[in-house]
Short mmCIF file of C-alpha atoms in Angstrom, two decimals:
data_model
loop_
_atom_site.label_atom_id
_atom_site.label_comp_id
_atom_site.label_asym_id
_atom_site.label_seq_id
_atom_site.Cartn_x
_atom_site.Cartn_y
_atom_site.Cartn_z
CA UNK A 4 20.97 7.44 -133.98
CA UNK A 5 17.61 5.82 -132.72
CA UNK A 6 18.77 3.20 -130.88
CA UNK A 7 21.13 5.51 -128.54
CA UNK A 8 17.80 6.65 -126.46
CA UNK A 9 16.79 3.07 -126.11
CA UNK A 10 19.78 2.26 -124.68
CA UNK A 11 20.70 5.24 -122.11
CA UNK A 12 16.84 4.07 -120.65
CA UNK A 13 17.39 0.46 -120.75
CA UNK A 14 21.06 1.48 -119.08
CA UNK A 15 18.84 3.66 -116.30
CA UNK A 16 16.44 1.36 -115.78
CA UNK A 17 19.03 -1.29 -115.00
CA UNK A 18 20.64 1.04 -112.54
CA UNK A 19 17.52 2.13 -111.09
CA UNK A 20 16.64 -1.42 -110.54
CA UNK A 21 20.73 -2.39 -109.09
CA UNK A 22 19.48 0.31 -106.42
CA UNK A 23 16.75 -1.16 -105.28
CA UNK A 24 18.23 -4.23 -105.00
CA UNK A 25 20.95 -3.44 -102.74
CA UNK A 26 18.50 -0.98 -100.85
CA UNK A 27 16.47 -4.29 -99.76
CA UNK A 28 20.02 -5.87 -99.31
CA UNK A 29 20.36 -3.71 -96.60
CA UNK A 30 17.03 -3.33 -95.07
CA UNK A 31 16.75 0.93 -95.41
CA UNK A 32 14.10 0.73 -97.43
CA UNK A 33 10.96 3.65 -96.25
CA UNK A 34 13.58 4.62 -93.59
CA UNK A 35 17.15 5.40 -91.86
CA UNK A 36 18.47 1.92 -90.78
CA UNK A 37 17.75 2.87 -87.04
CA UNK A 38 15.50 1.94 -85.11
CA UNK A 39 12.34 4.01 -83.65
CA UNK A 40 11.80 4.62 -80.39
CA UNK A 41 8.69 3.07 -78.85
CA UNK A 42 6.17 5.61 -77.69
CA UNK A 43 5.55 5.75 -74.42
CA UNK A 44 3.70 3.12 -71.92
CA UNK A 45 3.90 0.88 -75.02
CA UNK A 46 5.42 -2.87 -74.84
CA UNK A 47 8.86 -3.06 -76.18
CA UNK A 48 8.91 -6.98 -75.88
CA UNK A 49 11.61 -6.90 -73.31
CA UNK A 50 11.58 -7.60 -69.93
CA UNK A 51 11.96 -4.85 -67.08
CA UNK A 52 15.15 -5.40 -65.57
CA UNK A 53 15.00 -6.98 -62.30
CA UNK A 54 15.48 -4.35 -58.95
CA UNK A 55 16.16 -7.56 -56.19
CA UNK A 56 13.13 -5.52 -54.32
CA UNK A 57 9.80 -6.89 -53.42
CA UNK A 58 6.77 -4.97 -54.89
CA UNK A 59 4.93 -3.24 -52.80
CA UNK A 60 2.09 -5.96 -52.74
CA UNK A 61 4.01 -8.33 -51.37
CA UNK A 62 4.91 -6.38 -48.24
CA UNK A 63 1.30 -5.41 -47.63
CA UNK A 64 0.70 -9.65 -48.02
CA UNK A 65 3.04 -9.70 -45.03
CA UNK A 66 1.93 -7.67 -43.18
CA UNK A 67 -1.74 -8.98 -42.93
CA UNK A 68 -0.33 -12.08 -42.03
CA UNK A 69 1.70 -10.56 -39.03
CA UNK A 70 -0.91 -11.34 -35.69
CA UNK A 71 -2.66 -7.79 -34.03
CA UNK A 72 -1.74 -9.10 -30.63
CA UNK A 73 1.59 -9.99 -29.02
CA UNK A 74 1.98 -13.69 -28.66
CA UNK A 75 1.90 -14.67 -24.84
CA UNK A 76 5.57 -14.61 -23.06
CA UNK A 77 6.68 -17.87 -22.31
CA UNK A 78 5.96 -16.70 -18.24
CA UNK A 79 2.00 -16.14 -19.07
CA UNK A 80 1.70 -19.68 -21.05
CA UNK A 81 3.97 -21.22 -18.01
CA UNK A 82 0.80 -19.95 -15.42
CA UNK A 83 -1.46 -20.73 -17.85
CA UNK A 84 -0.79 -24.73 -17.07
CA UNK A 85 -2.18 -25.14 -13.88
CA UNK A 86 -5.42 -26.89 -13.80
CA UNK A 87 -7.64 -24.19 -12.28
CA UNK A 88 -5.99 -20.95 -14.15
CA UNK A 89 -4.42 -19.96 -10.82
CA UNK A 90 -1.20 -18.14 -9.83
CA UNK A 91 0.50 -19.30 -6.68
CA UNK A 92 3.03 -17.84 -4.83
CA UNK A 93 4.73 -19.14 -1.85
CA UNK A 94 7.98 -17.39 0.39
CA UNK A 95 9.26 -17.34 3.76
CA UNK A 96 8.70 -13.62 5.52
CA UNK A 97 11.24 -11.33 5.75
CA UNK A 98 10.65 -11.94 9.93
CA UNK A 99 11.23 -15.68 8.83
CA UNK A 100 9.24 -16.37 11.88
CA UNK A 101 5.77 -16.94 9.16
CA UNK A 102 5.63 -18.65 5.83
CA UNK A 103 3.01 -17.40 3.23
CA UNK A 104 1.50 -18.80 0.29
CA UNK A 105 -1.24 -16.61 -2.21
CA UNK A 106 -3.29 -18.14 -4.41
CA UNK A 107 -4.44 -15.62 -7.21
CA UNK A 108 -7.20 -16.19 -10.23
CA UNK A 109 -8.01 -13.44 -12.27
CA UNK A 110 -10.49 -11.30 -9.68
CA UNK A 111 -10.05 -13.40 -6.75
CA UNK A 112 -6.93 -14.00 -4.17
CA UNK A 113 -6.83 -16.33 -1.12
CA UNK A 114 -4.05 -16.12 1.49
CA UNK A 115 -2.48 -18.23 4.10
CA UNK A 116 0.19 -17.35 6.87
CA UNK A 117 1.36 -19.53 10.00
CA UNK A 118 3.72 -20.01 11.81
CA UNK A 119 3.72 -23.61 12.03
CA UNK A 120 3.07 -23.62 15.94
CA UNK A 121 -0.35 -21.98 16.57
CA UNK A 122 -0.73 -18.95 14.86
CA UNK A 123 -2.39 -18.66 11.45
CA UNK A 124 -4.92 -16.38 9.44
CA UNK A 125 -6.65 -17.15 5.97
CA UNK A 126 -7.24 -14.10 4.18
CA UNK A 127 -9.35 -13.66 0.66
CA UNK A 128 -10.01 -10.29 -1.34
CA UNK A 129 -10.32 -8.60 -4.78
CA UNK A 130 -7.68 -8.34 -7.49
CA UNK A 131 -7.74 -4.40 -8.66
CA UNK A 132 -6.95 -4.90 -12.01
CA UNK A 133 -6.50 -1.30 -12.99
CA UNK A 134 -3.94 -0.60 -10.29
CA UNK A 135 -2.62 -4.56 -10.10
CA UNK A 136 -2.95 -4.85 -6.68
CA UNK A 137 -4.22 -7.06 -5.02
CA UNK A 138 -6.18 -6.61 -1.20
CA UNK A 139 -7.40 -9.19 1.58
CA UNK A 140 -8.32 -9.60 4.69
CA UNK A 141 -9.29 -11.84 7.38
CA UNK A 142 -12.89 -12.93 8.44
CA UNK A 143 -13.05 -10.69 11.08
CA UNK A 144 -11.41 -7.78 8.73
CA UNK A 145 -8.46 -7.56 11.91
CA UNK A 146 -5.30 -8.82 9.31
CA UNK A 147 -4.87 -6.83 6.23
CA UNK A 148 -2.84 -7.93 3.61
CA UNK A 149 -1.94 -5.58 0.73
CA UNK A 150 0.47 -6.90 -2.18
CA UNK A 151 1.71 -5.58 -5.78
CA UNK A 152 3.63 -6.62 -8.18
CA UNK A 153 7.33 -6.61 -8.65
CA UNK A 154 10.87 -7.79 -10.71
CA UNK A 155 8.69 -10.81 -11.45
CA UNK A 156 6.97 -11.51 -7.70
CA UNK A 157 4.78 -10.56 -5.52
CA UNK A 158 5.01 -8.17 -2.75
CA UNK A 159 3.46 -7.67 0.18
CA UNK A 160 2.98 -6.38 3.82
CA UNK A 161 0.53 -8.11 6.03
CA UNK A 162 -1.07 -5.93 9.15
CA UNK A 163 -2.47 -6.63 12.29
CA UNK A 164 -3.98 -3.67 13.21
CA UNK A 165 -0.68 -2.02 13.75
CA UNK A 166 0.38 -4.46 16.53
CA UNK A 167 2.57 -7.13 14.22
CA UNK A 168 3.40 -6.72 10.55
CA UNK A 169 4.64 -9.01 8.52
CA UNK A 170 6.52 -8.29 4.60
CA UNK A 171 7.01 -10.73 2.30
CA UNK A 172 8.56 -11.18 -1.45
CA UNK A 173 6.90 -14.05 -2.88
CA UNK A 174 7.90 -15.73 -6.15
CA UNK A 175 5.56 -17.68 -8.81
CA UNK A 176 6.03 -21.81 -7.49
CA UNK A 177 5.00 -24.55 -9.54
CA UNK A 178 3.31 -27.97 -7.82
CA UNK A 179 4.26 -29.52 -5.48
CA UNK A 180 5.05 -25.44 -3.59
CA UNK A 181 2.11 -23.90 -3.15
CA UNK A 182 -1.24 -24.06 -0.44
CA UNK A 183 -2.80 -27.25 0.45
CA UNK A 184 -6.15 -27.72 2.74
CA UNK A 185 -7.88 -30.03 4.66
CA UNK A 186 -11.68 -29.76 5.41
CA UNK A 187 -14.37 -31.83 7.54
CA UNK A 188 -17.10 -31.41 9.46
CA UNK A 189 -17.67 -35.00 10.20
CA UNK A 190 -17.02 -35.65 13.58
CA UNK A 191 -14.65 -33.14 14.57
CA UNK A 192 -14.50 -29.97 12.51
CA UNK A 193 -11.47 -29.65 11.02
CA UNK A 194 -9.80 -26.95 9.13
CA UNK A 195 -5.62 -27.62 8.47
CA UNK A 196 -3.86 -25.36 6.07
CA UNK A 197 0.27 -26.37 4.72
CA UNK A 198 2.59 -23.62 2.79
CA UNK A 199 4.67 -26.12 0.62
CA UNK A 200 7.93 -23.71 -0.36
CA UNK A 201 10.25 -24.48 -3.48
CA UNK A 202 12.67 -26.47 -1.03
CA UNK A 203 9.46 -28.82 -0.45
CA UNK A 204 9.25 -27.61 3.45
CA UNK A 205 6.29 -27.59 5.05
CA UNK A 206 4.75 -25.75 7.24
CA UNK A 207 0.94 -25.34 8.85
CA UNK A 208 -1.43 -25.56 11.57
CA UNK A 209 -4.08 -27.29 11.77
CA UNK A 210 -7.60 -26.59 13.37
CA UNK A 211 -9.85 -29.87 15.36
CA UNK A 212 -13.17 -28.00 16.84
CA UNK A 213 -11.39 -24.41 17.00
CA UNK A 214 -8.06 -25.89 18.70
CA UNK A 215 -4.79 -25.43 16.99
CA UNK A 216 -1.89 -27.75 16.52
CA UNK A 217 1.17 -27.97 14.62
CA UNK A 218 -0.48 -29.80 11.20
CA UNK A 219 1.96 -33.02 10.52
CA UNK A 220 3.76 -33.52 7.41
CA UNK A 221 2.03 -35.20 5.00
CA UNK A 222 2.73 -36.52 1.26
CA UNK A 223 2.10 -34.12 -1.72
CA UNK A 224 1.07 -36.67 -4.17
CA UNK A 225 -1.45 -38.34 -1.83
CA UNK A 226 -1.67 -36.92 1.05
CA UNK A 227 -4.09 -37.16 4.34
CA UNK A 228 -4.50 -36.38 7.84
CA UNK A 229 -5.70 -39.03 10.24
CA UNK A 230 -8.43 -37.32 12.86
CA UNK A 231 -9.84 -39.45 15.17
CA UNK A 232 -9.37 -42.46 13.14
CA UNK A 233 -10.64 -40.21 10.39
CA UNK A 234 -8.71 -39.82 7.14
CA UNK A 235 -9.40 -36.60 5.64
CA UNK A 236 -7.64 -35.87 2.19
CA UNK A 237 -4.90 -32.92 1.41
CA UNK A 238 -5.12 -31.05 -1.47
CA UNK A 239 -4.16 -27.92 -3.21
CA UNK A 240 -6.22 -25.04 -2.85
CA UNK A 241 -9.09 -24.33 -5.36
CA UNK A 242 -11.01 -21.68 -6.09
CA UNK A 243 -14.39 -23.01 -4.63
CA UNK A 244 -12.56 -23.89 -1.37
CA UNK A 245 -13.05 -20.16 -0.18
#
């Protein structure tokens, strides 16, 4: 009758221990079988899923390497090329009787108009910037010219005293159009002024001791005009001419 206790706890120890072993079998031991949640803002050890958007880092990188100022248009870096900085513009007048030709830097504007005969008038004046006009006259402040900007040209009326005017639309020309000059006060003063146009016309007058004449054609790429035996070179108008 003794050994019946022994065996009823060897029996429930052997049970007891068959539990634990399939407990560990099955990894629920201390819990459920499911798994916590993570608290928050800690790692799980996965990845965030990826959105296909760019943080927002990455945009503000962009934009610092966008420029502050607008790149110049393809006219402005087209100006930019000529030697001196200059704009020129060269037309026929509307009277088509007169050819014109303006040279314009950026505070300074020189003007020539002829009619290829006998008749001309240089005219120089201020740029206004703030209204982008630009306004000239003659030496003896007699022809007033007065031009803006417009569609991509420059417009104009030219004034003599009320007794002739003269309107023009003048485009931007590129070399060979444009003003040339001839200067020389050795010997015989002379003073001849050309409007070259797109179609590579010519037209001027030129000046030998204050006496006018039509001014011959001459070549663009190395051009002169013969004076009394006197070769005096053409070239296109600069800014220290006037």
């Amino acid at each position: 009758m003794r050994r019946r206790p022994l065996i009823a706890l060897i029996a429930g120890l052997a049970l007891a221990l068959a539990l634990v072993l399939v407990n560990l079998a099955t990894g629920t031991v201390g819990g459920s079988g499911s798994e916590a949640a993570p608290e928050d803002g800690a790692p799980t050890g996965e990845a965030a899923p990826a959105t296909g958007e760019e943080p927002a880092v990455a945009d503000e990188e962009e934009d610092e390497d966008e420029p502050e100022d607008p790149q110049p248009t393809e006219e402005v870096a087209e100006y930019a090329e000529h030697p001196d900085g200059s704009v020129r513009y060269a037309a026929r007048t509307d009277e088509s009787e007169t050819v014109i030709a303006i040279v314009v830097w950026d505070d300074w504007a020189v003007a020539y108009l002829c009619d290829g005969l006998a008749f001309e008038t240089w005219l120089t004046g201020v740029v206004v910037e703030e209204e982008e006009d630009i306004l000239l006259t003659d030496r003896d402040e007699t022809i007033q010219l007065e031009g803006w900007y417009e569609d991509g040209a420059l417009q104009g009326v030219v004034s003599n005293d009320g007794k002739h005017v003269w309107t023009f639309t003048a485009p931007v020309v590129e070399e060979p159009a444009g003003l040339y000059l001839a200067l020389s006060d050795q010997g015989p003063e002379v003073r001849a002024g050309w409007v070259v146009l797109p179609d590579e016309s010519q037209t001027g007058v030129a000046q030998v001791d204050g006496r006018p004449f039509p001014a011959p054609g001459f070549d663009v790429e190395d051009g002169t005009l013969t004076v009394d035996g006197t070769e005096i070179p053409i070239l296109p108008l600069e800014y220290h001419d006037f």
